[in-house]
Coordinates of C-alpha atoms and ligand atoms in Angstrom, one line a residue:
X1042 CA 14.8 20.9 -7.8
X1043 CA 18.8 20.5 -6.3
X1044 CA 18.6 17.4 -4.2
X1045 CA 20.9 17.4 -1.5
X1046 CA 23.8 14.9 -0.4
X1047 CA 21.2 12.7 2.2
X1048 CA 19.5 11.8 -1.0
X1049 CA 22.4 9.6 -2.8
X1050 CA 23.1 8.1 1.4
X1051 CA 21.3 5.4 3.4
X1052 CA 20.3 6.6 7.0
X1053 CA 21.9 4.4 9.3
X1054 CA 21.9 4.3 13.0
X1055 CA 20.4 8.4 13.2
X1056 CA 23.3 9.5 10.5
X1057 CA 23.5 9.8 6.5
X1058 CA 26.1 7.5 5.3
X1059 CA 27.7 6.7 2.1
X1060 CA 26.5 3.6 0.8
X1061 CA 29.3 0.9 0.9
X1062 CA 27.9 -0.6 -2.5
X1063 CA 28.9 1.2 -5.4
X1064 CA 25.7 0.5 -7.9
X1065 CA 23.8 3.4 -8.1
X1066 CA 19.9 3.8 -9.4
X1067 CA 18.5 6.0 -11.7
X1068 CA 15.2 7.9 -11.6
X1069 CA 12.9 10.5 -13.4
X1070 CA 10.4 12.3 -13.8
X1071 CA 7.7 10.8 -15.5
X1072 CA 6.0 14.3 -16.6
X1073 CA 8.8 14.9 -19.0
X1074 CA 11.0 11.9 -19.1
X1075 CA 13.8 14.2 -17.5
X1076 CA 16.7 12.2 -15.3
X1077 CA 15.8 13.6 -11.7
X1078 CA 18.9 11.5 -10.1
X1079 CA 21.2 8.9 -11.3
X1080 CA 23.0 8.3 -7.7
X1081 CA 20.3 6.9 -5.8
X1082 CA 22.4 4.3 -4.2
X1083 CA 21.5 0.6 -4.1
X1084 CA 22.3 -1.2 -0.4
X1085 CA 24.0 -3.9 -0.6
X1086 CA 25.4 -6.7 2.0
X1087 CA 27.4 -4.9 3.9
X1088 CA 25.3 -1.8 4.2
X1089 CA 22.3 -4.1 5.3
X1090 CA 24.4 -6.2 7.7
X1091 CA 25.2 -2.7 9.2
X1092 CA 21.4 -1.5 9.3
X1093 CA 20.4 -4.9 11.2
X1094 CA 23.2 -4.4 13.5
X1095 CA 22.6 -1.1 14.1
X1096 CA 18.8 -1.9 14.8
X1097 CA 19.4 -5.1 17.2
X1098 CA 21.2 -3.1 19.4
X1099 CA 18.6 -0.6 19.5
X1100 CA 16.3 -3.3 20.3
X1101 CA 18.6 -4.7 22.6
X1102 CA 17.3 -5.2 26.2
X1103 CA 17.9 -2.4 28.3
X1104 CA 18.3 0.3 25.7
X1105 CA 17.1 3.4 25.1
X1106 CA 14.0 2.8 23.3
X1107 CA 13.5 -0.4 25.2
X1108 CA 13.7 0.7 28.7
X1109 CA 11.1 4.2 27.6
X1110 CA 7.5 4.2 28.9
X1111 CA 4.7 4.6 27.0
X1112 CA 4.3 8.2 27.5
X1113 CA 7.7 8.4 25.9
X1114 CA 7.2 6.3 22.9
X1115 CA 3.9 8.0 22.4
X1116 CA 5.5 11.5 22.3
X1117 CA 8.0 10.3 19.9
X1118 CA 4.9 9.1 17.4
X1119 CA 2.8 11.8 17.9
X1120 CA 5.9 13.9 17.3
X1121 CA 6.7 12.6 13.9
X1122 CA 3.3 12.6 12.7
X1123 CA 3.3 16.2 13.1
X1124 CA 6.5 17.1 11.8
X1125 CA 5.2 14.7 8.6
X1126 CA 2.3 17.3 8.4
X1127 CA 4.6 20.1 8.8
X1128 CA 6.5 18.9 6.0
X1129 CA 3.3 17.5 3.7
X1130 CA 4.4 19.7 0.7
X1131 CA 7.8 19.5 0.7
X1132 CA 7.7 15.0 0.9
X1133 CA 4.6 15.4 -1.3
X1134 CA 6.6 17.2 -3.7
X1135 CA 9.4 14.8 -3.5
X1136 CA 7.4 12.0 -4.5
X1137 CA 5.3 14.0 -7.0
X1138 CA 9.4 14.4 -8.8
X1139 CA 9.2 10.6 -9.8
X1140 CA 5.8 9.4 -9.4
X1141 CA 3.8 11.9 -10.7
X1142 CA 0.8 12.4 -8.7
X1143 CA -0.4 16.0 -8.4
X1144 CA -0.4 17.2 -4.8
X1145 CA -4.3 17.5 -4.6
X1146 CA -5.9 15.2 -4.1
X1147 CA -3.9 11.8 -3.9
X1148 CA -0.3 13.3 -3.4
X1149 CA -1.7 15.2 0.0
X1150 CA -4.1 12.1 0.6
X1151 CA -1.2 9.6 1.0
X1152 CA 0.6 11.7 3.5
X1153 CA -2.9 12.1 5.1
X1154 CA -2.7 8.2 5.5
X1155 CA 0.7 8.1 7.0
X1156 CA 0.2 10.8 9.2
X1157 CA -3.1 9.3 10.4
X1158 CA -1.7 6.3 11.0
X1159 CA 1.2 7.5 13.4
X1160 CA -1.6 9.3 15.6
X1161 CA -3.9 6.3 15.2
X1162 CA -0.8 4.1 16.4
X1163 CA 0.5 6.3 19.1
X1164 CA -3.2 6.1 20.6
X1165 CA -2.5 2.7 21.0
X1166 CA 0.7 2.3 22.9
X1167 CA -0.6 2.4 26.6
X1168 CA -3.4 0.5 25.4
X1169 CA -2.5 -3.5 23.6
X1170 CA -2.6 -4.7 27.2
X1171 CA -2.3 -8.5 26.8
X1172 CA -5.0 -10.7 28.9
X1173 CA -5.0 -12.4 32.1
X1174 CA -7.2 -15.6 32.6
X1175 CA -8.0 -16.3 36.4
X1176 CA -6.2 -19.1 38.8
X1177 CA -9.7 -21.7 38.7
X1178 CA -6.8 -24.4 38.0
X1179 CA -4.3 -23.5 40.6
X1180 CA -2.4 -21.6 37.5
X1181 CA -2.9 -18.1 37.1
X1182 CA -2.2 -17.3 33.4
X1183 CA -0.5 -13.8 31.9
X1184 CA -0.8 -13.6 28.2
X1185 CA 1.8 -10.9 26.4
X1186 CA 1.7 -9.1 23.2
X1187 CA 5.6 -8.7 23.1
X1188 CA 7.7 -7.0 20.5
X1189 CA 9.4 -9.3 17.7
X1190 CA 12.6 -7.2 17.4
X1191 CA 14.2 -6.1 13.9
X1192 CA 11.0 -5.8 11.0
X1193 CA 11.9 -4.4 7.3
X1194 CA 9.7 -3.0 5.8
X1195 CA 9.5 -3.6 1.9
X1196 CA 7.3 -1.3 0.0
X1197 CA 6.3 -0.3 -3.7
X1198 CA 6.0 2.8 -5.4
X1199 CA 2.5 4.1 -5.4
X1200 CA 2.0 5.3 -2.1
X1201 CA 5.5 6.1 -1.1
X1202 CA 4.4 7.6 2.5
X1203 CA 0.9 6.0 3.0
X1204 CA 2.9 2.4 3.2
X1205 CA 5.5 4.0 5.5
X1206 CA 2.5 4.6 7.8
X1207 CA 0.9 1.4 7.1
X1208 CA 4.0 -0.4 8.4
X1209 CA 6.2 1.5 10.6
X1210 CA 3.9 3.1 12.8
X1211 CA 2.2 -0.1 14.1
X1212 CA 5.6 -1.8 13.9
X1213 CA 7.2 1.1 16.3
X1214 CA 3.9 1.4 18.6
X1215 CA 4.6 -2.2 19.5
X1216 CA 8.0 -1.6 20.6
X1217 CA 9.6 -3.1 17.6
X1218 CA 12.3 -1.4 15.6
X1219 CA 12.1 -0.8 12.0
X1220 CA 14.4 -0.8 8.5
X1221 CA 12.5 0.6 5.6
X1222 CA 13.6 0.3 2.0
X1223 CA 11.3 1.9 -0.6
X1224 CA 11.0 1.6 -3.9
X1225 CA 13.6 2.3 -6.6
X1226 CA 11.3 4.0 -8.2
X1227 CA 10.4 6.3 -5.6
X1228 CA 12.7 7.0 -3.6
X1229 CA 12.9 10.8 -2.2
X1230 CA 10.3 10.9 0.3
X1231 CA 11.7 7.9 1.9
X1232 CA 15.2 9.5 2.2
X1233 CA 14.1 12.4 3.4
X1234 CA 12.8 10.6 6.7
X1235 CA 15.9 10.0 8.2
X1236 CA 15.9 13.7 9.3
X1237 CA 12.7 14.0 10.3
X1238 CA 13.0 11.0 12.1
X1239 CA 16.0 12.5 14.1
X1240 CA 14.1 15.9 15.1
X1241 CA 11.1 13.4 16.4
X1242 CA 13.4 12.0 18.6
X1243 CA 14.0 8.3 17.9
X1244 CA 17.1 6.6 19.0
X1245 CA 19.5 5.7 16.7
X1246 CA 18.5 2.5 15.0
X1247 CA 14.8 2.4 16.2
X1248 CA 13.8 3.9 12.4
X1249 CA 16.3 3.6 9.6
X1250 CA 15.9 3.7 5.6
X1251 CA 17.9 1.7 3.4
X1252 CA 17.6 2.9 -0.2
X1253 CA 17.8 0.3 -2.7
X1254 CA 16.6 -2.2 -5.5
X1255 CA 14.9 -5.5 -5.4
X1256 CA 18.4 -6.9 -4.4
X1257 CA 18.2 -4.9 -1.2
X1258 CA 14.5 -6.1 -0.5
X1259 CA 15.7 -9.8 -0.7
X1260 CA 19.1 -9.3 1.3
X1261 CA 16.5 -8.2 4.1
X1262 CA 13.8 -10.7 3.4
X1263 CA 16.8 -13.1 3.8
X1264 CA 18.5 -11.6 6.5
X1265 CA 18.9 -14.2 9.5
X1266 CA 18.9 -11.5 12.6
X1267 CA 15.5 -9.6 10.6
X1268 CA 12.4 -11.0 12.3
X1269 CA 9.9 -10.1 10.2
X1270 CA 9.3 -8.7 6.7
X1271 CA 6.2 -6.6 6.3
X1272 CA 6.1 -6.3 2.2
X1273 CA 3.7 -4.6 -0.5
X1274 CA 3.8 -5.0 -3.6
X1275 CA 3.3 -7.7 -6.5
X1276 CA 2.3 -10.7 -6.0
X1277 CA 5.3 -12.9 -8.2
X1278 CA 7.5 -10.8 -5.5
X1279 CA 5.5 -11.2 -2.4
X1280 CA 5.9 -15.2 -3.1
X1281 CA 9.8 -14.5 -3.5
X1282 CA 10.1 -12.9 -0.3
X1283 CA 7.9 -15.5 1.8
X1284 CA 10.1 -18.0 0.2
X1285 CA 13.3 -16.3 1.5
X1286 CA 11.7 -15.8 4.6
X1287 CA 11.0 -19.2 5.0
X1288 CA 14.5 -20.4 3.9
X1289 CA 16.2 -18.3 6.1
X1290 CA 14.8 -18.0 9.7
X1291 CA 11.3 -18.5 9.4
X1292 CA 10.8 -14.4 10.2
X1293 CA 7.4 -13.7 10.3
X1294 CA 5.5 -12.4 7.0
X1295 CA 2.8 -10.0 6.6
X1296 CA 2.3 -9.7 2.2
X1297 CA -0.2 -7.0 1.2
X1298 CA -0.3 -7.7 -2.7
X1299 CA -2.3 -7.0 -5.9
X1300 CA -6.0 -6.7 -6.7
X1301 CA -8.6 -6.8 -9.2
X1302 CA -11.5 -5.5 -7.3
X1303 CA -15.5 -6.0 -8.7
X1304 CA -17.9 -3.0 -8.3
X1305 CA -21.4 -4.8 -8.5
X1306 CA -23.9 -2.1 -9.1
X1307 CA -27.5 -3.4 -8.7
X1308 CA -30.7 -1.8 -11.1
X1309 CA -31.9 -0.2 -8.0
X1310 CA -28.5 1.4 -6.8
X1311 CA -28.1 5.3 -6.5
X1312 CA -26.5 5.9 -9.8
X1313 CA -24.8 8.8 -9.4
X1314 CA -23.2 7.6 -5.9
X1315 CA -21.8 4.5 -8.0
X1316 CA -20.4 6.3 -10.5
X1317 CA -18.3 8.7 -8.8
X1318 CA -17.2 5.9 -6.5
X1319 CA -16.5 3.6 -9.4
X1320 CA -14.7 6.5 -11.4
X1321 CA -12.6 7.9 -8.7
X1322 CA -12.1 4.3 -7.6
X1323 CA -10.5 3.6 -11.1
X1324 CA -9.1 7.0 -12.0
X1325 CA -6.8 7.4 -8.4
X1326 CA -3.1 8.2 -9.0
X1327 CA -4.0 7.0 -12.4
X1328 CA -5.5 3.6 -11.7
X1329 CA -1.9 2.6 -9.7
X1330 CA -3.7 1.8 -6.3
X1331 CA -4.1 -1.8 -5.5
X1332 CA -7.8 -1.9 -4.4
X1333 CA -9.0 0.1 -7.7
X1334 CA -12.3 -0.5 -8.9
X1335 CA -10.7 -1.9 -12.1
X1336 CA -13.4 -4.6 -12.7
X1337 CA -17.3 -3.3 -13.1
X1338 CA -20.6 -5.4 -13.6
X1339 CA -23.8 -3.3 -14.1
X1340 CA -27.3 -5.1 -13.8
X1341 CA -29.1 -5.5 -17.4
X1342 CA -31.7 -2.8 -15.9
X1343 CA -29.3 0.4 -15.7
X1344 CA -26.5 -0.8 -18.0
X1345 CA -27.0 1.4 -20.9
X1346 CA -27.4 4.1 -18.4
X1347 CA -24.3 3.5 -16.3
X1348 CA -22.3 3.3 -18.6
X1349 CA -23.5 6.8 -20.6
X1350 CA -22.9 8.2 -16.8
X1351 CA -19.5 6.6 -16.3
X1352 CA -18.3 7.3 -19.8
X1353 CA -19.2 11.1 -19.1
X1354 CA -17.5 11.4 -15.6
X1355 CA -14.8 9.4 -17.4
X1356 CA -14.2 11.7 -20.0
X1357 CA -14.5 14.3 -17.3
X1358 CA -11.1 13.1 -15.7
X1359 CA -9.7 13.5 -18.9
X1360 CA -9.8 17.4 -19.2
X1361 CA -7.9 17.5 -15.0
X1362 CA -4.9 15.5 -16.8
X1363 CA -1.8 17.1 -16.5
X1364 CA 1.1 18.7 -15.4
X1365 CA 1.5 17.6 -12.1
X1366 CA 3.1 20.6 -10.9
X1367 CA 0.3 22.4 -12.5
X1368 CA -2.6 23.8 -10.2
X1369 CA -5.7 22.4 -12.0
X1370 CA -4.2 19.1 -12.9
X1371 CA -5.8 16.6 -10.2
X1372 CA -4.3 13.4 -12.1
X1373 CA -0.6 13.2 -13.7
X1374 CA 1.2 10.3 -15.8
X1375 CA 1.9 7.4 -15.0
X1376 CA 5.0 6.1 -12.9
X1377 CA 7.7 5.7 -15.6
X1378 CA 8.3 4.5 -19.1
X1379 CA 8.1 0.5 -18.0
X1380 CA 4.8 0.8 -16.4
X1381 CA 3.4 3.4 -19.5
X1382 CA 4.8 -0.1 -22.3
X1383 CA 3.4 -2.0 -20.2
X1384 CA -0.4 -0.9 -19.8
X1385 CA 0.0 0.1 -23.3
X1386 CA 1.0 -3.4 -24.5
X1387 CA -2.5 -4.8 -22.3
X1388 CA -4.2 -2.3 -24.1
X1389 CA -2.8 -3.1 -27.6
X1390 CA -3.2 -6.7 -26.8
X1391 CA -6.8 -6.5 -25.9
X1392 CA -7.8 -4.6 -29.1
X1393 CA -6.0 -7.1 -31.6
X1394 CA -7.3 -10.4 -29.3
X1395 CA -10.1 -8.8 -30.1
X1396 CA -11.2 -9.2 -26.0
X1397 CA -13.6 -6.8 -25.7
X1398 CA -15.0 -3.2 -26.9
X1399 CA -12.6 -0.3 -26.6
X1400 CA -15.8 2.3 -25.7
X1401 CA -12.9 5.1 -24.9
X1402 CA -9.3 6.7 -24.2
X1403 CA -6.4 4.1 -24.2
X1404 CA -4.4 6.7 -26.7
X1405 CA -1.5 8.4 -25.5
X1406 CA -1.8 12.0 -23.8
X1407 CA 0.9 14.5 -24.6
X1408 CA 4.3 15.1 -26.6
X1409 CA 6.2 14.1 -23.5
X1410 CA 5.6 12.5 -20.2
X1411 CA 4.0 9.2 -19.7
X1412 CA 0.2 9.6 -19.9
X1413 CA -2.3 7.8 -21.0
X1414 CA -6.1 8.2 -21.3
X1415 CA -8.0 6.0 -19.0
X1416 CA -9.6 3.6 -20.7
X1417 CA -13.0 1.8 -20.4
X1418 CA -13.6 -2.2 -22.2
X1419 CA -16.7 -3.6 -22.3
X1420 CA -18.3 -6.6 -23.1
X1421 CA -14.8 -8.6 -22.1
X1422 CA -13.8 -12.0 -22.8
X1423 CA -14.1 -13.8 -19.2
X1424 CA -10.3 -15.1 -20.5
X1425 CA -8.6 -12.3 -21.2
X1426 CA -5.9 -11.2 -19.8
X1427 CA -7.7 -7.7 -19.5
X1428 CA -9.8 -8.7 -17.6
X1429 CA -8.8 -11.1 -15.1
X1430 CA -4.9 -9.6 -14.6
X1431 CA -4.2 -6.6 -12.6
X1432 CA -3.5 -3.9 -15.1
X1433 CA -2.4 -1.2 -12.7
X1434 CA -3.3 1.6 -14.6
X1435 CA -6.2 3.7 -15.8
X1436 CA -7.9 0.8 -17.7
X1437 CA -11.7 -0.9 -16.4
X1438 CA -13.6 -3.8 -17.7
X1439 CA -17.3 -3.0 -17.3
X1440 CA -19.4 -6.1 -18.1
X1441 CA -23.6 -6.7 -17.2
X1442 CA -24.9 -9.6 -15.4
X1443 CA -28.6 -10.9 -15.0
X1444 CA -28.5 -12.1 -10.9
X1445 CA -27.1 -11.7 -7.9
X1446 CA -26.0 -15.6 -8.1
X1447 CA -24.5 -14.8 -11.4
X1448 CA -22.3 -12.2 -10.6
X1449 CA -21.2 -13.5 -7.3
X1450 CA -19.8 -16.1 -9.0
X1451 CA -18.3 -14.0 -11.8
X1452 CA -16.7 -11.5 -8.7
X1453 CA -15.0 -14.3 -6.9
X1454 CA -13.7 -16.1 -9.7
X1455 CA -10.3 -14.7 -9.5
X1456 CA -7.6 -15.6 -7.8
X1457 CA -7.8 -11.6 -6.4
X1458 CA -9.5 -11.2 -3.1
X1459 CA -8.6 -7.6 -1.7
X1460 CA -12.0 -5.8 -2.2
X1461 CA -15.2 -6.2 -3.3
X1462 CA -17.8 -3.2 -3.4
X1463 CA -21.7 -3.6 -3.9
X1464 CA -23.9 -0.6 -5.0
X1465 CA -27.8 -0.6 -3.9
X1466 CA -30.3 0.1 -2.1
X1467 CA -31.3 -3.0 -0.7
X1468 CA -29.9 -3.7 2.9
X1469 CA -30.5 -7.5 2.7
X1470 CA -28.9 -7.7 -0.5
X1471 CA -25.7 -5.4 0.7
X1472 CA -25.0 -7.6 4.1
X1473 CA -26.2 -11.3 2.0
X1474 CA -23.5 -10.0 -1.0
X1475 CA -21.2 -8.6 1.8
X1476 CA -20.6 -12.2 3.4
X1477 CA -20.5 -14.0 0.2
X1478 CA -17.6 -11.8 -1.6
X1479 CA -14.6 -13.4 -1.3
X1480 CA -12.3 -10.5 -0.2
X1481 CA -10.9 -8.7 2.6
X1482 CA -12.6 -6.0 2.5
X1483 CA -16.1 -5.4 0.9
X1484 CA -18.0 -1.6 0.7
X1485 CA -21.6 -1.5 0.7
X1486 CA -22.2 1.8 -1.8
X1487 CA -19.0 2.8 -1.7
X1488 CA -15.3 0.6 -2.9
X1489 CA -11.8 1.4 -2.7
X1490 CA -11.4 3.5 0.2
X1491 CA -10.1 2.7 4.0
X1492 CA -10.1 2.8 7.5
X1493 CA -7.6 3.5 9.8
X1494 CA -9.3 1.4 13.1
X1495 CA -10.3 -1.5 10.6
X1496 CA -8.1 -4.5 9.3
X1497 CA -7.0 -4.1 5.9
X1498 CA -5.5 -6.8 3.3
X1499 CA -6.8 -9.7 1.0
X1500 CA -7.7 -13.3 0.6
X1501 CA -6.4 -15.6 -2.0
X1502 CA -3.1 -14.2 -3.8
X1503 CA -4.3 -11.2 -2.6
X1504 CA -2.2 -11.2 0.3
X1505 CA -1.5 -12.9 4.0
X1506 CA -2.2 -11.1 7.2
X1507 CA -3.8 -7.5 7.8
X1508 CA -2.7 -4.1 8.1
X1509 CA -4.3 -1.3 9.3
X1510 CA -6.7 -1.5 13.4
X1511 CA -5.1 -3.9 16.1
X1512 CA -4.5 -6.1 13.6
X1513 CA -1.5 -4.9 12.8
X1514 CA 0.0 -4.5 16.0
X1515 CA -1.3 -8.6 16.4
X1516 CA 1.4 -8.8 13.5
X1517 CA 3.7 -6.9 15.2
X1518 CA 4.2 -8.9 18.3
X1519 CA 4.3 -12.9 19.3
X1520 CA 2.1 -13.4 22.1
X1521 CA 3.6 -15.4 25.4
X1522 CA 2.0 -17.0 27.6
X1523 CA 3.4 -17.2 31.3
X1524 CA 1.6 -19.6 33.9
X1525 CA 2.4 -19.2 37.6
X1526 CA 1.7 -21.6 39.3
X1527 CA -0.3 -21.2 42.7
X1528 CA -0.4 -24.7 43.9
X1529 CA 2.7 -25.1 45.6
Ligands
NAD946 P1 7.1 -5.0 -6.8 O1 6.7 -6.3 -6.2 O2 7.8 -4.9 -8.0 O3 8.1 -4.2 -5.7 C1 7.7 -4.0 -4.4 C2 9.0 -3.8 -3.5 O4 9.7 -5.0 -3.5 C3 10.0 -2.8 -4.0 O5 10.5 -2.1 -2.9 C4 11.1 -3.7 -4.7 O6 12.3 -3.1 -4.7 C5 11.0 -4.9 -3.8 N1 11.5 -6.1 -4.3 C6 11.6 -6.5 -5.6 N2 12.1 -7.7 -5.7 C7 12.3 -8.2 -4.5 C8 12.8 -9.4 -3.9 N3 13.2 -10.4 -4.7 N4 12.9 -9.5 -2.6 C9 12.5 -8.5 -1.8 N5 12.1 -7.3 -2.2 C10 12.0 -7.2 -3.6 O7 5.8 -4.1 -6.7 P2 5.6 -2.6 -7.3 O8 5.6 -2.6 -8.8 O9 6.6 -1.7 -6.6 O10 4.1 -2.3 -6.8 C11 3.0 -2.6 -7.5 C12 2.3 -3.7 -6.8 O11 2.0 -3.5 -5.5 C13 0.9 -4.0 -7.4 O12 0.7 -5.3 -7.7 C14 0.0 -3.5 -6.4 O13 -1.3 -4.0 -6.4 C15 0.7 -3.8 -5.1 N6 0.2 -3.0 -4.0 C16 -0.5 -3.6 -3.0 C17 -1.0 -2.9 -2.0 C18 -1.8 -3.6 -0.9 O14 -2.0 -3.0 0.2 N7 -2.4 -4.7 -1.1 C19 -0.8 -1.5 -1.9 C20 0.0 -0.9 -2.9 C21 0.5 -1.7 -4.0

């Protein structure tokens, strides 16, 4: 694919510029290990000083998108969510040039999210009213959800689109205006926005895109007219950038960071239902989704069973590996040649430390390309790195476990807390395991999926805050409280 001239600019203030730093990025595709682009630019001071200008005066009282009513803000959401479904394919196959992902079914599932979310959001404009308390005091009270001005929004690789959604539609709903700078690693769909964002009809500096590295990320998380930073992404960098954000002007934080989410499936669960779930909860854009199912017990009862019906729908995935421009490939490699040394270092690791039993894949797929076959560990060492760090990839530890007391203990102890999924058929069980997981989000027969009216984000290193229902438009605003008083 030709990339046009938009892709090596920044999209500032409702126009493609030339970025005034002169680093530039590299990026390929990780099917073939092909350069796709080596002037993806990288924005630097000056570039972001001119972003957050540009924004501040689009959030400046009495402007364009400040003074429009909620009919007009609306139209303007519901507008880009359908030209983001008009365009599915053509963004899909932009990130699918550097990520990977085969268009069906996470590459069309991600834009799915994003698109969801703008409708979702736009539903909400006319409708995050505040609250009024009566005058029984003499003081008649007015509480409002007000906008918080200039957020950034920082976000990783995996779900280049689905994060756009996550972040910029509440983030716009509420009246705020919004810089996003993707990842490095995945870049296209990002800079393709800034058109699209131009036919929906934002003003200029209500929704700009600032390509860039980590650098970038922490000129913004730094920045002293940003007011908040809404990041994704690992959890040494979501520390970094609450630390800047402290140091600098206090902005508000919301961190949505890594997982290593147990699937506790009970002796009397419906084991076919817990498979899939657990396998397509592991197997997703090639295990690079932060609520995978990455860490399995089984109940002594059905072990041997589970895991002779997991290794099969396993082993199933392994024949839809492939090409991701290819029709009947439904997963693809993984993101590039640090992530493939890395998982393949874990996976080394684990089978010289000796941590647990390899049952199947961890080998290399292919001549080219960064694949790997998904792997399964059993019987893991409760130290092991394998089984306690966050692999992001295609790899599971599937251990058994006796009780319910057991396990729950065994599930929370990690310093992960995103989600938790049970798996049986007992109702008291579900809701008693439900309240006792120590995560943000728990499924009861089902894991690793979400909802767009429902808060989303984890305990413990997990994260801070929620995306996702009103939520996010709570972290979108700063509530004021006016009293008038009536006694005079
Ligand atoms: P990362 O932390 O390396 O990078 C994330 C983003 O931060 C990128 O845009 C990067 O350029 C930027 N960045 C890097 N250093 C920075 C700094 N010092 N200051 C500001 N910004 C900086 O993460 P990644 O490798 O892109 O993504 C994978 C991680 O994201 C995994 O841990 C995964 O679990 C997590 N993730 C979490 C969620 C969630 O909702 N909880 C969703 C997707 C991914």
């Amino acid at each position: 694919m030709e990339l046009e001239a938009h892709f090596a600019q920044l999209f500032i203030n409702n126009c493609y510029v030339t970025c005034v730093n002169q680093t530039k990025l590299s990026v390929f595709n990780p099917a073939t290990g092909d350069l796709v682009s080596d002037q993806i630019p990288v924005a630097g001071p000056d570039d972001v000083d001119s972003a957050v200008r540009a924004a501040n005066a689009a959030f400046a009282a009495g402007s364009e998108w400040r003074r429009m009513t909620f009919p007009e803000r609306q139209k303007i959401l519901f507008r880009f969510a359908d030209i983001l479904e008009a365009n599915q394919e053509y963004l899909a196959s932009l990130t699918r040039l550097t990520l990977g992902a085969p268009y069906l079914p996470f590459g069309q599932a991600e834009i799915a999210t994003a698109i969801g979310c703008f409708r979702y959001y736009a539903g909400w404009v006319d409708k995050f009213a505040g609250q009024s308390f009566p005058a029984d005091d003499g003081f008649y009270k007015i509480v409002r959800n007000e906008p918080l001005g200039v957020v950034a929004g920082i976000i990783p690789w995996n779900g280049p689109l689905a994060s756009v959604g996550l972040k910029a539609a509440p983030a716009l709903a509420a009246g705020n205006v919004f810089i996003l700078k993707p990842s490095e690693k995945t870049p296209l769909a990002a800079a393709a926005l800034g058109k699209l964002a131009i036919e929906a009809g934002f003003p200029p500096g209500v929704f700009q895109v600032l390509l860039g590295d980590g650098s970038t990320g922490a000129l913004l998380a730094s920045h002293m007219d940003v007011n908040k930073v809404s990041f994704t992404g690992s959890v040494a960098t979501g520390k970094a950038v609450q630390v800047l954000a402290a140091k600098s002007n206090l902005k508000r934080c919301t961190l949505e960071l890594g997982g290593k989410s147990p699937a506790v499936v009970f002796n009397d669960a419906d084991l076919a239902n817990a498979v899939q779930w657990c396998v397509n909860g592991l197997t997703t854009n090639s295990g690079q989704i932060c609520f995978a199912a990455s860490r399995v017990y089984v109940q002594e009862g059905i072990y041997d069973t589970f895991i002779a019906a997991y290794r099969a729908a396993f082993e199933a995935k392994r024949s839809v590996i492939g090409d991701p421009d290819a029709a009947n490939s439904q997963l693809g490699p993984v993101v590039d040649k640090a992530q493939y040394d890395r998982i393949m270092g874990i996976i080394e690791n684990a089978k010289q430390e000796d941590d647990g039993t390899l049952l199947v894949g961890g080998q290399p797929l292919f001549s080219k390309g960064y694949y790997i076959e998904p792997a399964i560990f059993t019987d893991t060492k409760h130290d092991a790195s394998i089984y306690k760090e966050e692999i992001f990839g295609p790899v599971v530890v599937i251990n058994k476990f006796k009780t319910e007391e057991e396990v729950l203990a065994r599930s929370n102890a990690s310093k992960y807390g995103l989600m938790a999924g049970v798996f049986t058929q007992d109702i008291n069980r579900a809701l008693r395991m439900s309240s006792s997981f120590d995560s943000g989000v728990v499924g009861i027969n089902c894991i690793s999926t979400i909802h767009f009216s429902c808060p989303f984000g984890g305990t413990k290193e997990s994260g801070l805050g929620r995306e996702m229902g009103v939520n996010a438009l709570m972290a979108y605003t700063e509530p004021k409280t006016v009293l008038i008083n009536l006694n005079y």
